Coordinates of C-alpha atoms in Angstrom, one line a residue:
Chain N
X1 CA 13.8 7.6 -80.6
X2 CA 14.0 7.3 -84.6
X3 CA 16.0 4.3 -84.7
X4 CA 14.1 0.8 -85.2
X5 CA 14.9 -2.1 -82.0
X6 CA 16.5 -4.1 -84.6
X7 CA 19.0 -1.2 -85.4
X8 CA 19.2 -0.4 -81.8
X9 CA 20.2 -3.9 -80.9
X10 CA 23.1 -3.8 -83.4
X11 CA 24.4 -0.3 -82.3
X12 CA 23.8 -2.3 -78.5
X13 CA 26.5 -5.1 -79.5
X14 CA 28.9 -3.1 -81.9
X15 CA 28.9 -1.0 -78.6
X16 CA 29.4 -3.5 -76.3
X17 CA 32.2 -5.1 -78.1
X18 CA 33.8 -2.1 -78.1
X19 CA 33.4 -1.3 -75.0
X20 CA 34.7 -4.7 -73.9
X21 CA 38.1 -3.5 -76.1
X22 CA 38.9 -0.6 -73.9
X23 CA 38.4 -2.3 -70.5
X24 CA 38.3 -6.0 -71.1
X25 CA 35.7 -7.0 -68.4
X26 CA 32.1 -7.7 -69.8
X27 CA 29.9 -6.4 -66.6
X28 CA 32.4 -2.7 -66.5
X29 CA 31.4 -3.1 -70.6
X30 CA 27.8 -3.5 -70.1
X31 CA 28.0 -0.5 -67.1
X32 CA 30.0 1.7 -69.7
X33 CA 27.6 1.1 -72.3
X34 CA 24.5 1.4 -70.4
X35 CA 26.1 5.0 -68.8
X36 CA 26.9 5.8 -72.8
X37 CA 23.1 4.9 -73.7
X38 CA 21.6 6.7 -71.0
X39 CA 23.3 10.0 -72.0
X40 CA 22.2 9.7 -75.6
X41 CA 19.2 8.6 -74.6
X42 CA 18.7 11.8 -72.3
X43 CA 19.7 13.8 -75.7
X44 CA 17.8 11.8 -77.9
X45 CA 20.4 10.1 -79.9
X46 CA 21.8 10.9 -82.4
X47 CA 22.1 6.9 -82.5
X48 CA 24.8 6.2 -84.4
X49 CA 28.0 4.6 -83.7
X50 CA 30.6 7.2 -84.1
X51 CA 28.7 8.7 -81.3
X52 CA 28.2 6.0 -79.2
X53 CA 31.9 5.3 -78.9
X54 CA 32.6 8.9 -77.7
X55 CA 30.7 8.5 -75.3
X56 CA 31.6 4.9 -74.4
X57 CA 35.1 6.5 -74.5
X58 CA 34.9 9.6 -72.5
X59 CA 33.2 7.3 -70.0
X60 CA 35.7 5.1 -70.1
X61 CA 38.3 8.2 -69.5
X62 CA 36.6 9.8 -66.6
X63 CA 36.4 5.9 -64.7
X64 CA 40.3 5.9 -65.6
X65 CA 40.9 9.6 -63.8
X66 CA 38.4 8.6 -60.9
X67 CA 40.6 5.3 -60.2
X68 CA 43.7 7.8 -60.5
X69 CA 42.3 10.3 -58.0
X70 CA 40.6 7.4 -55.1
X71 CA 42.5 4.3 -54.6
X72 CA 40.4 1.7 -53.9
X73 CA 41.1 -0.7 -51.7
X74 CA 41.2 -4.6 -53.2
X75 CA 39.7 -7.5 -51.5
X76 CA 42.5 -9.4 -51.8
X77 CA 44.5 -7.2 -49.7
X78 CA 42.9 -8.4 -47.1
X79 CA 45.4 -11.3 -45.8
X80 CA 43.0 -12.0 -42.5
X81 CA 41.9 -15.0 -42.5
X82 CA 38.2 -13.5 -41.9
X83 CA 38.9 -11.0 -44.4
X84 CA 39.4 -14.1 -46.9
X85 CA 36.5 -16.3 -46.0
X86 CA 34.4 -13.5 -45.9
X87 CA 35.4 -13.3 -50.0
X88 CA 35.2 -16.8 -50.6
X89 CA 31.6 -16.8 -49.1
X90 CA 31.1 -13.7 -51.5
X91 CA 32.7 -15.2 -54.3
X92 CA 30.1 -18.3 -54.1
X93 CA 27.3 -15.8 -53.4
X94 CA 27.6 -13.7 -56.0
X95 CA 28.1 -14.8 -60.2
X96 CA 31.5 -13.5 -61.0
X97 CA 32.2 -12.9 -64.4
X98 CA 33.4 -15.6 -66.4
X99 CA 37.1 -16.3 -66.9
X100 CA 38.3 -15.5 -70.3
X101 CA 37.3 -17.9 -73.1
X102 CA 40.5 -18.5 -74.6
X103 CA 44.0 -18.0 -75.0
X104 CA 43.3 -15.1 -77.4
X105 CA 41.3 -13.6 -74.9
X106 CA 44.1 -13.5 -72.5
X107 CA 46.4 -12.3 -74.8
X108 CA 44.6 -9.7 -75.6
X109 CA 43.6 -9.3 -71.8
X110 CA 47.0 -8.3 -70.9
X111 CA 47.5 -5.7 -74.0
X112 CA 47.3 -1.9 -73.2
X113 CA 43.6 -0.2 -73.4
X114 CA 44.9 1.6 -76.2
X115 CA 46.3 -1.1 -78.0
X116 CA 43.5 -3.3 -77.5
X117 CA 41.2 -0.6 -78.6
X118 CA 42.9 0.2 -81.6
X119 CA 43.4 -3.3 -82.8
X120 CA 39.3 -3.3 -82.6
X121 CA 38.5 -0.4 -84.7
X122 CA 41.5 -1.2 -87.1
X123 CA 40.5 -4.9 -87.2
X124 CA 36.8 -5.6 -86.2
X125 CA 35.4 -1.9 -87.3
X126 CA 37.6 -1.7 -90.3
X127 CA 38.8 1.4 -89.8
X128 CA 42.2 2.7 -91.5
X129 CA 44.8 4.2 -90.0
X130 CA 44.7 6.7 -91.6
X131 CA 41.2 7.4 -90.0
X132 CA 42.4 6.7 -86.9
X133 CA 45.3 9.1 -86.7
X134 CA 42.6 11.7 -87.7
X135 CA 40.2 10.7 -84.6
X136 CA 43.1 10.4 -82.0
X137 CA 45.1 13.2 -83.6
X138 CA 48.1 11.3 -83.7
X139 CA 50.3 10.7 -86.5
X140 CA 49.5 7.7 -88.7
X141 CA 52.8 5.9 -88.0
X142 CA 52.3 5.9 -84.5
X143 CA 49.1 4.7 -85.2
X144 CA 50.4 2.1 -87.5
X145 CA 53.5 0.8 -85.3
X146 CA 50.9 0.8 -82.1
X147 CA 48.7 -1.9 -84.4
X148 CA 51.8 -3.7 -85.5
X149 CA 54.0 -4.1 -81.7
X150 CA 50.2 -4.9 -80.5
X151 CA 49.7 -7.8 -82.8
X152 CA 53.4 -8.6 -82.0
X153 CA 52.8 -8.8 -78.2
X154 CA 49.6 -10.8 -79.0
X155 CA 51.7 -13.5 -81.0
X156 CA 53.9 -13.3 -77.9
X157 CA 51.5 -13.7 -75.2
X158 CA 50.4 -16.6 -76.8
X159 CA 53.5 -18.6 -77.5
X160 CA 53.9 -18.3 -74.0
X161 CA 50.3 -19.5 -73.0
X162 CA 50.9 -22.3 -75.4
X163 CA 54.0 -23.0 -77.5
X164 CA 51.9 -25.1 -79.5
X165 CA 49.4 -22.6 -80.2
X166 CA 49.0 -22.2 -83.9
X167 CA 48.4 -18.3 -83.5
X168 CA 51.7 -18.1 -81.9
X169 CA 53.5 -19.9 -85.0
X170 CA 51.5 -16.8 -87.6
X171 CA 54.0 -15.9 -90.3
X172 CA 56.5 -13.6 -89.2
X173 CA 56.6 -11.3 -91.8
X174 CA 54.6 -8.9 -89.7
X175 CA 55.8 -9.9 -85.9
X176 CA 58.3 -7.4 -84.5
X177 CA 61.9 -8.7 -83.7
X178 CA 62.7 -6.2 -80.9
X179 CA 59.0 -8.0 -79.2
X180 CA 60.1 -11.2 -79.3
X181 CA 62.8 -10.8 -77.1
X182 CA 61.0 -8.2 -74.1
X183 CA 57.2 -8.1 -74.9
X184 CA 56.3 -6.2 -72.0
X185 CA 59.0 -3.3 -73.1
X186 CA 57.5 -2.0 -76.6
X187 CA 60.4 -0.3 -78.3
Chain C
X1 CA 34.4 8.2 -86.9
X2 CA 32.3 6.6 -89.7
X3 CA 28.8 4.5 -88.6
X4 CA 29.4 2.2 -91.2
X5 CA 30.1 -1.9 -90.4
X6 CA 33.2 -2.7 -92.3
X7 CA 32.8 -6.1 -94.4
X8 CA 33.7 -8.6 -92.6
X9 CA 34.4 -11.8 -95.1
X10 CA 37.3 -11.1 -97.3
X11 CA 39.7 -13.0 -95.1
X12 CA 42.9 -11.1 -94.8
X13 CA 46.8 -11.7 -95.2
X14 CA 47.4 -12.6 -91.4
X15 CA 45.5 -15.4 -90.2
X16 CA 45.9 -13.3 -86.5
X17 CA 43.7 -10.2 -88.1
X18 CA 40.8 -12.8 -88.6
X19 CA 41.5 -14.4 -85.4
X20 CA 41.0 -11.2 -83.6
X21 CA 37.7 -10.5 -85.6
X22 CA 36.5 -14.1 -84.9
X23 CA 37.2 -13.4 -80.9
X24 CA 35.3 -9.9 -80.9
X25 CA 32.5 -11.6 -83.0
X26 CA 31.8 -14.1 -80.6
X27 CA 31.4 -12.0 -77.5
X28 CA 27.8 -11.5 -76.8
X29 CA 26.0 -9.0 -75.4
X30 CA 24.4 -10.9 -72.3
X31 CA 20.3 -11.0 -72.7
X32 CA 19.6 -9.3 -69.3
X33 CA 21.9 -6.1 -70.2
X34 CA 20.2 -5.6 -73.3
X35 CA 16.7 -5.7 -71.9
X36 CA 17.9 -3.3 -68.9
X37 CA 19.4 -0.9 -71.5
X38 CA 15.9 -1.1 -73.6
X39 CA 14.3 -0.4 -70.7
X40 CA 15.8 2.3 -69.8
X41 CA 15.5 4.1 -72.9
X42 CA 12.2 3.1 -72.7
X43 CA 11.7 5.0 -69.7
X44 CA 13.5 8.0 -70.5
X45 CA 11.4 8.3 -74.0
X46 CA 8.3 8.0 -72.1
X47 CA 9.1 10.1 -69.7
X48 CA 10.1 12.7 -72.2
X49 CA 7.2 12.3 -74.6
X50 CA 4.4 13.8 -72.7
X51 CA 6.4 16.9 -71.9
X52 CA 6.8 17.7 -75.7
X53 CA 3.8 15.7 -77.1
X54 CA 1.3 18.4 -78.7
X55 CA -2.1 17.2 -76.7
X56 CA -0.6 17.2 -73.3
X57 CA 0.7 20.5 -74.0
X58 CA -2.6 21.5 -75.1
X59 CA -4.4 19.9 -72.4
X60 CA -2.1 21.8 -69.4
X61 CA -2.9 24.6 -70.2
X62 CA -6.5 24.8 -72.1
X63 CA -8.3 26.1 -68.8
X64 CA -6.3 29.3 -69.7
X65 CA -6.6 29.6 -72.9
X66 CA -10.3 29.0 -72.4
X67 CA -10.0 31.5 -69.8
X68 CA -8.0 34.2 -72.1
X69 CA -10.5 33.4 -74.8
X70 CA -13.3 34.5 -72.4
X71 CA -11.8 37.2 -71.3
X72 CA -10.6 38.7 -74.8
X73 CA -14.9 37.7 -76.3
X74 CA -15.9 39.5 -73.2
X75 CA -13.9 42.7 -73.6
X76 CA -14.9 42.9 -77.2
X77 CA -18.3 42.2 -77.2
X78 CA -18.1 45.1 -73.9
X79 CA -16.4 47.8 -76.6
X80 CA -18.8 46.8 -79.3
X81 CA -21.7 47.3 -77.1
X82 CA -20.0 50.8 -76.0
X83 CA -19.6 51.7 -79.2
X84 CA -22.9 50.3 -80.3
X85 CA -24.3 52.4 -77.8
X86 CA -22.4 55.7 -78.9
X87 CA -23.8 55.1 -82.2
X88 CA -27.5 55.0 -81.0
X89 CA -26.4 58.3 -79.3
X90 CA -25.5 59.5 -81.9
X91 CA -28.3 59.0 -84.8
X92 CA -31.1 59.6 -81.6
X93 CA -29.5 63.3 -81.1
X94 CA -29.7 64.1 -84.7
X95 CA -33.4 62.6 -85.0
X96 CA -34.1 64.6 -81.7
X97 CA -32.7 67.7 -83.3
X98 CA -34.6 67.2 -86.6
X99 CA -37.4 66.5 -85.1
X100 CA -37.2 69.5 -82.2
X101 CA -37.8 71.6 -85.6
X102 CA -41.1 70.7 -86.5
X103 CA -40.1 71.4 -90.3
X104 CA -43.4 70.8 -92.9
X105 CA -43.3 68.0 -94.8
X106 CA -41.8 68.8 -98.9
X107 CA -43.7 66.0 -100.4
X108 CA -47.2 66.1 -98.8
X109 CA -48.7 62.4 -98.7
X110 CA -51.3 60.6 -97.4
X111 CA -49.7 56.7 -98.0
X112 CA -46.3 55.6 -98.6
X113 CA -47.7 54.8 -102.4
X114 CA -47.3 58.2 -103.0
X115 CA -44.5 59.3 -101.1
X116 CA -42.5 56.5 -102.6
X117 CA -43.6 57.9 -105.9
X118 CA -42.5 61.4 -105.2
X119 CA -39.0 60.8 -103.5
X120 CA -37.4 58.8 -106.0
X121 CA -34.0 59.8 -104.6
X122 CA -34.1 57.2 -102.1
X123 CA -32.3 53.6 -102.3
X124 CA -34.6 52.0 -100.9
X125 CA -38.2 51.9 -101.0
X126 CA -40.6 53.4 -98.1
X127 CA -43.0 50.3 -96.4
X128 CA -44.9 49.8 -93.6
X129 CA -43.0 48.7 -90.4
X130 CA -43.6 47.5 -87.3
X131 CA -42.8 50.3 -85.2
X132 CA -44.8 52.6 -86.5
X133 CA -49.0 51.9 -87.9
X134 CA -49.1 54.2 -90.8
X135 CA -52.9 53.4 -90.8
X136 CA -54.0 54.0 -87.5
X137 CA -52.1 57.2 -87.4
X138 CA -51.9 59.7 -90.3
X139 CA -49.3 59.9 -92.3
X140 CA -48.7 63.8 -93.5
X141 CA -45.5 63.8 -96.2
X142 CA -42.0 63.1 -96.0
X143 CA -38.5 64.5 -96.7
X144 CA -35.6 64.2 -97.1
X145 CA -32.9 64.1 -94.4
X146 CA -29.5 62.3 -93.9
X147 CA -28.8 60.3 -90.8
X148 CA -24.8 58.5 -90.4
X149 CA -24.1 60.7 -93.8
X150 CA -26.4 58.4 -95.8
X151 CA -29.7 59.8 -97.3
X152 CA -32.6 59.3 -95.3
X153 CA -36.3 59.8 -95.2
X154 CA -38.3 61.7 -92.5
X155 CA -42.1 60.8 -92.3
X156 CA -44.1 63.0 -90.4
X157 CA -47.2 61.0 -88.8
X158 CA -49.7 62.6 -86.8
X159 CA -50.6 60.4 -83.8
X160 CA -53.2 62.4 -82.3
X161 CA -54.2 65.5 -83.4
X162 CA -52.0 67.8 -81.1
X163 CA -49.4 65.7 -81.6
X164 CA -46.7 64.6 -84.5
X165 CA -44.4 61.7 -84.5
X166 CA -41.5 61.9 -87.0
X167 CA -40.4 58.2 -88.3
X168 CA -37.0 58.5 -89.8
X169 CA -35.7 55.7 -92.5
X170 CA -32.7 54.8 -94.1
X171 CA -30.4 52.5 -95.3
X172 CA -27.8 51.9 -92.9
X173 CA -23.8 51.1 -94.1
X174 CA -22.3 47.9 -93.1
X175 CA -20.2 48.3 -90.1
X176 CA -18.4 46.5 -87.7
X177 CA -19.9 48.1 -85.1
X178 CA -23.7 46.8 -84.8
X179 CA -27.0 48.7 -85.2
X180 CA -28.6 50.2 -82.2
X181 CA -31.5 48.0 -82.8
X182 CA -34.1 47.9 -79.6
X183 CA -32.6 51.4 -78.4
X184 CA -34.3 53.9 -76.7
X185 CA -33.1 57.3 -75.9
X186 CA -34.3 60.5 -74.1
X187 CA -33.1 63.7 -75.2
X188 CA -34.1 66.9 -74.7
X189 CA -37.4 66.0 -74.3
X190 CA -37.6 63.8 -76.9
X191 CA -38.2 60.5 -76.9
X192 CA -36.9 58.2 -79.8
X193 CA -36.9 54.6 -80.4
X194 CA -34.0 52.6 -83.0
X195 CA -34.7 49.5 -84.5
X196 CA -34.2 47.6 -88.2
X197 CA -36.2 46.0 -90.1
X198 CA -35.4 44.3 -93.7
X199 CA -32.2 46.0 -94.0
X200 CA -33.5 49.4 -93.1
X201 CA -32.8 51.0 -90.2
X202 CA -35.7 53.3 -88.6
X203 CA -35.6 55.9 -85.7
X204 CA -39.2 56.9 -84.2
X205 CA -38.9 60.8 -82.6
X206 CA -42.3 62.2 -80.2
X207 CA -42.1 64.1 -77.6
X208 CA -41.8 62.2 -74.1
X209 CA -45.7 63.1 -73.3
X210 CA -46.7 61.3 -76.3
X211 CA -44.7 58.4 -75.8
X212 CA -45.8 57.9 -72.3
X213 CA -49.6 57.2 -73.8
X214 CA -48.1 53.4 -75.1
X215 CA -46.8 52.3 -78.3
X216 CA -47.6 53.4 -81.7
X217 CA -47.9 50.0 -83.2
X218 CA -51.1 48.4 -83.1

């Protein structure tokens, strides 16, 4: 496959993890990155990251376009009484997926895909900006004020979770005025 | 996008940034997914190895390449035998022809001491073979002749004493077509017999009455 099970296990997590920044919901990020492998795999690689998230991303697109095009009907909609036992007796039956950690992870939770995914490559991949206008073809303001109102809502989302939370109390020098006062409305 | 892991310990300005790295660091992928995913690709590179992999490749389809092989020996050793054959045909109709003449010998000779002696043109030197008993039989003279345009010596050997036998030797070229050896041909009432010995081929021409009686070899 010419990449060693050690190396493979790294591109695995750095995959996952990003992944889990575009949806937000480890089992879809485990099925997204298990669809990505299996198409690389049925190329034979090339194994490297940059390629893994293309296809983790495209994924990730067509899933958004299929929810667009079939609307799916929730659970919860079901107000029937038998309709809701039968989901509690599911619910026990089957593991859900954990509830989120932490604060942070809630925060984060309620951000946009794209925000969440570019505060990822910016902040845990290390990518700049201005590499990330280049990939998304986007100017690099937009990429830069998309990083800053995200971190902004972040700060926000958590002062509300918590007013005591430290993260909500970060230094102010880089949270957005205009996102204090609406954070669901980004100017 | 680049493949590279950024570094990951210089803390930076806003203590959020590192909380946001912290978060992603700590979220695992779960043991079961990794071992499904491995196993996957597992199977897919196993499944795709013996379709490319040199030996099963080889191994599909060596009953027809055995086969082909056959078939392209068999056809070649067929048109070397044809033109083997041809070639026979050849050297037996000029010995029939030569011999059909009856022409005296030049250099008269009663053993191949002194025939050897006298036709010193020859590239190769006149011994007994096994076709032919140049002891039993009486050897007249020889001369010279050319058989497959290379110079050639014709012995004329009296069998019985009504009848002559005319042994022709020479020094075949290298060919990839092989020497009639163990040929016989008929024509024109002729009989004559190819074979090679020691590098030199010889061609034994009597008529067909003579050769009925049995060999000439003791």
């Amino acid at each position: 496959m010419g990449i060693s099970p050690e190396e493979l296990d790294d591109l695995l997590l750095r995959g996952f993890r990003y992944a889990y920044s575009l949806c937000h919901d480890r089992p879809q990020a485990e099925d997204l990155l298990q669809d990505a492998c299996l198409r690389l795999g049925k190329k034979d690689g090339p194994w490297k990251a940059s390629y893994l998230y293309s296809t983790i991303r495209n994924r990730w697109i067509d899933l958004k376009r299929r929810d667009k095009i079939v609307q799916f009907e929730s659970f919860e909609s079901d107000s029937s009484e038998e309709g809701h036992a039968a989901y509690q007796d599911n619910a026990n039956l089957i593991s859900l997926p954990p509830p989120p950690s932490s604060e942070l992870d809630l925060a984060l939770q309620r951000l946009g895909d794209k925000e969440r995914e570019l505060l990822f490559l910016h902040l845990v991949e290390g990518y700049t900006t201005k590499e990330l206008a280049e990939q998304f073809d986007r100017p690099r303001g937009t990429i830069m004020s998309t990083i800053h109102r995200a971190k902004g809502k972040v700060r926000e989302h958590l002062r509300q979770l918590d007013p005591d939370s430290p993260m909500g109390k970060l230094p102010t020098k880089d949270q957005p005025t205009t996102n204090t006062s609406n954070p669901s409305s980004p100017s | 996008m680049k493949d590279t892991r950024p570094p990951s310990s210089s803390p930076s300005e806003d203590p959020l940034d590192d909380a946001i790295r912290e978060h992603y660091a700590h979220i695992p992928l779960s043991e079961p997914a990794r071992q499904h995913i491995h196993g996957l690709l597992d199977g897919l590179a196993e499944a795709d190895a013996p379709a490319t992999s040199h030996p099963r490749f080889l191994s599909r389809r060596l009953p027809a390449l055995a086969a082909v092989l056959f078939l392209c020996s068999l056809l070649l050793f067929s048109a070397l035998e044809l033109q083997s054959h041809q070639r026979g045909l050849r050297i037996a109709q000029t010995v029939a022809t030569t011999h059909s003449r009856s022409e005296s010998p030049e250099y008269p000779a009663a053993d191949l001491v002194s025939l050897n002696a006298q036709m010193t043109a020859l590239d190769f030197p006149l011994q007994p073979c096994d076709g032919i008993c140049l002891t039993s039989n009486k050897l007249l003279g020889g001369r010279y002749c050319a058989l497959e345009d290379k110079i050639a010596a014709q012995l004329k050997v009296q069998t019985c004493p009504e009848s002559v036998c005319t042994l022709f030797a020479y020094r075949p070229s290298s060919s990839v077509v092989p020497f009639p050896s163990g040929k016989t041909f008929s024509l024109h009432g002729v009989n004559v017999h190819i074979w090679k010995e020691d590098q030199i081929g010889y061609a034994l021409a009597s008529m067909e009455s003579v050769a009925s009686r049995g060999p000439l070899s003791p």
